[in-house]
PDB file of C-alpha atoms in Angstrom:
ATOM      1  CA  UNK X1409     -12.324 -20.988  25.353  1.00 83.00           C
ATOM      2  CA  UNK X1410     -13.964 -21.807  22.038  1.00 83.00           C
ATOM      3  CA  UNK X1411     -14.382 -18.053  21.363  1.00 86.00           C
ATOM      4  CA  UNK X1412     -10.649 -17.501  21.828  1.00 91.00           C
ATOM      5  CA  UNK X1413      -9.724 -20.318  19.450  1.00 91.00           C
ATOM      6  CA  UNK X1414     -12.241 -19.067  16.881  1.00 87.00           C
ATOM      7  CA  UNK X1415     -10.895 -15.517  17.263  1.00 86.00           C
ATOM      8  CA  UNK X1416      -7.307 -16.699  16.824  1.00 94.00           C
ATOM      9  CA  UNK X1417      -8.252 -18.573  13.675  1.00 92.00           C
ATOM     10  CA  UNK X1418     -10.009 -15.530  12.235  1.00 91.00           C
ATOM     11  CA  UNK X1419      -7.069 -13.296  13.145  1.00 92.00           C
ATOM     12  CA  UNK X1420      -4.646 -15.698  11.469  1.00 96.00           C
ATOM     13  CA  UNK X1421      -6.648 -15.744   8.229  1.00 96.00           C
ATOM     14  CA  UNK X1422      -7.171 -11.969   8.173  1.00 95.00           C
ATOM     15  CA  UNK X1423      -3.497 -11.510   9.041  1.00 96.00           C
ATOM     16  CA  UNK X1424      -2.417 -13.765   6.198  1.00 97.00           C
ATOM     17  CA  UNK X1425      -4.641 -11.814   3.794  1.00 97.00           C
ATOM     18  CA  UNK X1426      -3.136  -8.573   5.094  1.00 97.00           C
ATOM     19  CA  UNK X1427       0.380  -9.875   4.471  1.00 98.00           C
ATOM     20  CA  UNK X1428      -0.573 -10.908   0.927  1.00 98.00           C
ATOM     21  CA  UNK X1429      -1.980  -7.430   0.242  1.00 98.00           C
ATOM     22  CA  UNK X1430       1.178  -5.817   1.651  1.00 97.00           C
ATOM     23  CA  UNK X1431       3.319  -8.030  -0.583  1.00 98.00           C
ATOM     24  CA  UNK X1432       1.183  -7.011  -3.556  1.00 97.00           C
ATOM     25  CA  UNK X1433       1.821  -3.393  -2.546  1.00 96.00           C
ATOM     26  CA  UNK X1434       5.565  -3.988  -2.569  1.00 97.00           C
ATOM     27  CA  UNK X1435       5.264  -5.588  -5.995  1.00 97.00           C
ATOM     28  CA  UNK X1436       3.186  -2.686  -7.280  1.00 96.00           C
ATOM     29  CA  UNK X1437       5.713  -0.057  -6.166  1.00 95.00           C
ATOM     30  CA  UNK X1438       8.493  -2.202  -7.625  1.00 96.00           C
ATOM     31  CA  UNK X1439       6.650  -2.243 -10.982  1.00 95.00           C
ATOM     32  CA  UNK X1440       6.052   1.516 -10.948  1.00 94.00           C
ATOM     33  CA  UNK X1441       9.677   2.400 -10.287  1.00 93.00           C
ATOM     34  CA  UNK X1442      12.822   1.482 -12.221  1.00 94.00           C
ATOM     35  CA  UNK X1443      15.328  -0.947 -10.751  1.00 92.00           C
ATOM     36  CA  UNK X1444      14.886  -3.413  -7.929  1.00 95.00           C
ATOM     37  CA  UNK X1445      13.102  -1.766  -5.017  1.00 93.00           C
ATOM     38  CA  UNK X1446      14.602  -4.060  -2.384  1.00 94.00           C
ATOM     39  CA  UNK X1447      18.117  -3.323  -3.603  1.00 96.00           C
ATOM     40  CA  UNK X1448      17.454   0.426  -3.656  1.00 95.00           C
ATOM     41  CA  UNK X1449      16.166   0.456  -0.086  1.00 96.00           C
ATOM     42  CA  UNK X1450      18.295  -2.148   1.694  1.00 96.00           C
ATOM     43  CA  UNK X1451      21.569  -1.935  -0.226  1.00 96.00           C
ATOM     44  CA  UNK X1452      21.662   1.607  -1.618  1.00 95.00           C
ATOM     45  CA  UNK X1453      19.747   3.013   1.400  1.00 96.00           C
ATOM     46  CA  UNK X1454      17.578   5.119  -0.894  1.00 96.00           C
ATOM     47  CA  UNK X1455      15.348   7.198   1.378  1.00 96.00           C
ATOM     48  CA  UNK X1456      13.078   8.362  -1.434  1.00 96.00           C
ATOM     49  CA  UNK X1457      12.244   4.751  -2.304  1.00 95.00           C
ATOM     50  CA  UNK X1458      11.755   3.918   1.374  1.00 96.00           C
ATOM     51  CA  UNK X1459       9.313   6.808   1.921  1.00 97.00           C
ATOM     52  CA  UNK X1460       7.383   5.866  -1.199  1.00 96.00           C
ATOM     53  CA  UNK X1461       7.095   2.200  -0.200  1.00 97.00           C
ATOM     54  CA  UNK X1462       6.294   3.064   3.412  1.00 97.00           C
ATOM     55  CA  UNK X1463       3.400   5.290   2.393  1.00 97.00           C
ATOM     56  CA  UNK X1464       1.907   2.544   0.216  1.00 97.00           C
ATOM     57  CA  UNK X1465       2.254  -0.028   3.001  1.00 97.00           C
ATOM     58  CA  UNK X1466       0.710   2.298   5.581  1.00 98.00           C
ATOM     59  CA  UNK X1467      -2.143   3.027   3.193  1.00 97.00           C
ATOM     60  CA  UNK X1468      -2.864  -0.638   2.516  1.00 97.00           C
ATOM     61  CA  UNK X1469      -2.560  -1.386   6.218  1.00 97.00           C
ATOM     62  CA  UNK X1470      -5.147   1.307   6.938  1.00 97.00           C
ATOM     63  CA  UNK X1471      -7.544  -0.130   4.376  1.00 97.00           C
ATOM     64  CA  UNK X1472      -7.125  -3.666   5.727  1.00 95.00           C
ATOM     65  CA  UNK X1473      -7.564  -2.434   9.316  1.00 95.00           C
ATOM     66  CA  UNK X1474     -10.746  -0.535   8.458  1.00 95.00           C
ATOM     67  CA  UNK X1475     -12.171  -3.429   6.506  1.00 92.00           C
ATOM     68  CA  UNK X1476     -11.544  -5.860   9.356  1.00 91.00           C
ATOM     69  CA  UNK X1477     -12.822  -3.390  11.960  1.00 91.00           C
ATOM     70  CA  UNK X1478     -16.095  -2.923  10.093  1.00 90.00           C
ATOM     71  CA  UNK X1479     -16.288  -6.525   8.914  1.00 81.00           C
ATOM     72  CA  UNK X1480     -19.555  -8.206   8.231  1.00 72.00           C
ATOM     73  CA  UNK X1481     -20.960 -10.661  10.764  1.00 79.00           C
ATOM     74  CA  UNK X1482     -20.177 -13.380   8.268  1.00 86.00           C
ATOM     75  CA  UNK X1483     -16.499 -14.355   8.286  1.00 90.00           C
ATOM     76  CA  UNK X1484     -16.550 -15.144   4.555  1.00 92.00           C
ATOM     77  CA  UNK X1485     -18.118 -11.806   3.614  1.00 91.00           C
ATOM     78  CA  UNK X1486     -15.643  -9.978   5.837  1.00 91.00           C
ATOM     79  CA  UNK X1487     -12.708 -11.766   4.248  1.00 95.00           C
ATOM     80  CA  UNK X1488     -14.015 -11.074   0.746  1.00 95.00           C
ATOM     81  CA  UNK X1489     -14.617  -7.425   1.643  1.00 94.00           C
ATOM     82  CA  UNK X1490     -11.084  -7.048   2.970  1.00 95.00           C
ATOM     83  CA  UNK X1491      -9.595  -8.601  -0.163  1.00 97.00           C
ATOM     84  CA  UNK X1492     -11.737  -6.501  -2.513  1.00 96.00           C
ATOM     85  CA  UNK X1493     -11.128  -3.188  -0.756  1.00 97.00           C
ATOM     86  CA  UNK X1494      -7.410  -3.959  -0.436  1.00 97.00           C
ATOM     87  CA  UNK X1495      -7.067  -4.689  -4.144  1.00 98.00           C
ATOM     88  CA  UNK X1496      -9.164  -1.600  -4.955  1.00 98.00           C
ATOM     89  CA  UNK X1497      -6.781   0.494  -2.854  1.00 97.00           C
ATOM     90  CA  UNK X1498      -3.779  -0.883  -4.730  1.00 97.00           C
ATOM     91  CA  UNK X1499      -5.384  -0.234  -8.102  1.00 98.00           C
ATOM     92  CA  UNK X1500      -6.361   3.318  -7.155  1.00 98.00           C
ATOM     93  CA  UNK X1501      -2.864   4.038  -5.822  1.00 97.00           C
ATOM     94  CA  UNK X1502      -1.441   2.918  -9.171  1.00 97.00           C
ATOM     95  CA  UNK X1503      -3.943   5.110 -11.043  1.00 98.00           C
ATOM     96  CA  UNK X1504      -3.079   8.073  -8.816  1.00 97.00           C
ATOM     97  CA  UNK X1505       0.639   7.460  -9.400  1.00 96.00           C
ATOM     98  CA  UNK X1506       0.011   7.434 -13.143  1.00 96.00           C
ATOM     99  CA  UNK X1507      -2.044  10.665 -12.914  1.00 96.00           C
ATOM    100  CA  UNK X1508       0.658  12.456 -10.912  1.00 96.00           C
ATOM    101  CA  UNK X1509       3.228  11.225 -13.427  1.00 95.00           C
ATOM    102  CA  UNK X1510       1.172  12.703 -16.285  1.00 96.00           C
ATOM    103  CA  UNK X1511       0.700  16.055 -14.527  1.00 95.00           C
ATOM    104  CA  UNK X1512       4.295  16.618 -13.451  1.00 94.00           C
ATOM    105  CA  UNK X1513       7.550  17.084 -15.371  1.00 95.00           C
ATOM    106  CA  UNK X1514       9.968  14.194 -15.753  1.00 92.00           C
ATOM    107  CA  UNK X1515       9.421  10.505 -15.159  1.00 93.00           C
ATOM    108  CA  UNK X1516       7.957  10.159 -11.677  1.00 93.00           C
ATOM    109  CA  UNK X1517       9.253   6.634 -11.110  1.00 92.00           C
ATOM    110  CA  UNK X1518      12.828   7.702 -11.833  1.00 92.00           C
ATOM    111  CA  UNK X1519      12.529  10.839  -9.702  1.00 92.00           C
ATOM    112  CA  UNK X1520      11.189   8.858  -6.751  1.00 88.00           C
ATOM    113  CA  UNK X1521      14.111   6.451  -6.665  1.00 89.00           C
ATOM    114  CA  UNK X1522      16.825   9.017  -7.302  1.00 91.00           C
ATOM    115  CA  UNK X1523      19.360   8.878  -4.457  1.00 90.00           C
ATOM    116  CA  UNK X1524      19.137  12.649  -3.980  1.00 94.00           C
ATOM    117  CA  UNK X1525      16.235  13.764  -1.765  1.00 94.00           C
ATOM    118  CA  UNK X1526      13.344  15.040  -3.849  1.00 95.00           C
ATOM    119  CA  UNK X1527      10.134  16.715  -2.618  1.00 95.00           C
ATOM    120  CA  UNK X1528       8.085  14.731  -5.147  1.00 95.00           C
ATOM    121  CA  UNK X1529       8.422  11.690  -2.887  1.00 96.00           C
ATOM    122  CA  UNK X1530       6.475  13.481  -0.141  1.00 96.00           C
ATOM    123  CA  UNK X1531       3.764  14.534  -2.574  1.00 96.00           C
ATOM    124  CA  UNK X1532       3.455  10.997  -3.888  1.00 96.00           C
ATOM    125  CA  UNK X1533       3.419   9.597  -0.346  1.00 97.00           C
ATOM    126  CA  UNK X1534       0.603  12.014   0.522  1.00 98.00           C
ATOM    127  CA  UNK X1535      -1.300  10.861  -2.565  1.00 98.00           C
ATOM    128  CA  UNK X1536      -0.904   7.205  -1.480  1.00 97.00           C
ATOM    129  CA  UNK X1537      -2.168   7.927   2.028  1.00 98.00           C
ATOM    130  CA  UNK X1538      -5.004  10.117   0.738  1.00 98.00           C
ATOM    131  CA  UNK X1539      -6.205   7.479  -1.710  1.00 98.00           C
ATOM    132  CA  UNK X1540      -6.077   4.872   1.044  1.00 98.00           C
ATOM    133  CA  UNK X1541      -8.031   7.150   3.404  1.00 98.00           C
ATOM    134  CA  UNK X1542     -10.756   7.641   0.786  1.00 98.00           C
ATOM    135  CA  UNK X1543     -11.027   3.895   0.222  1.00 97.00           C
ATOM    136  CA  UNK X1544     -11.020   3.193   3.971  1.00 97.00           C
ATOM    137  CA  UNK X1545     -13.724   5.815   4.557  1.00 96.00           C
ATOM    138  CA  UNK X1546     -15.912   4.178   1.902  1.00 95.00           C
ATOM    139  CA  UNK X1547     -15.948   0.855   3.754  1.00 93.00           C
ATOM    140  CA  UNK X1548     -19.187   0.306   5.616  1.00 79.00           C
TER     141      UNK X1548
END
């Protein structure tokens, strides 16, 4: 029974950290794009913005999952590893966004929240997931 209680406590702490990292991801995408992201998705029903945010959240979720799955025997080291790799993933996604913005015509943030469907959102979503996969694969 003690193992179950200990496991539930660990899951709650890792889960809370995962939620914090996901919220940071939402904030990051909101900073990278013009306007209020929540309004664009939930009020204006902007699919481009939704795909962009979804890809970032899936990427961060994958990093957090991998970090927890391969966690150190020490709870503290595992928690620190998850936080560090999660933040690294967010930073690298922002850098990749910036690089794509530099290499493509127009302002990427504006294109990605335009109400008209745009293929750039799929490219940017693929970049988010690819960056997250690289970070997740580097976790040992």
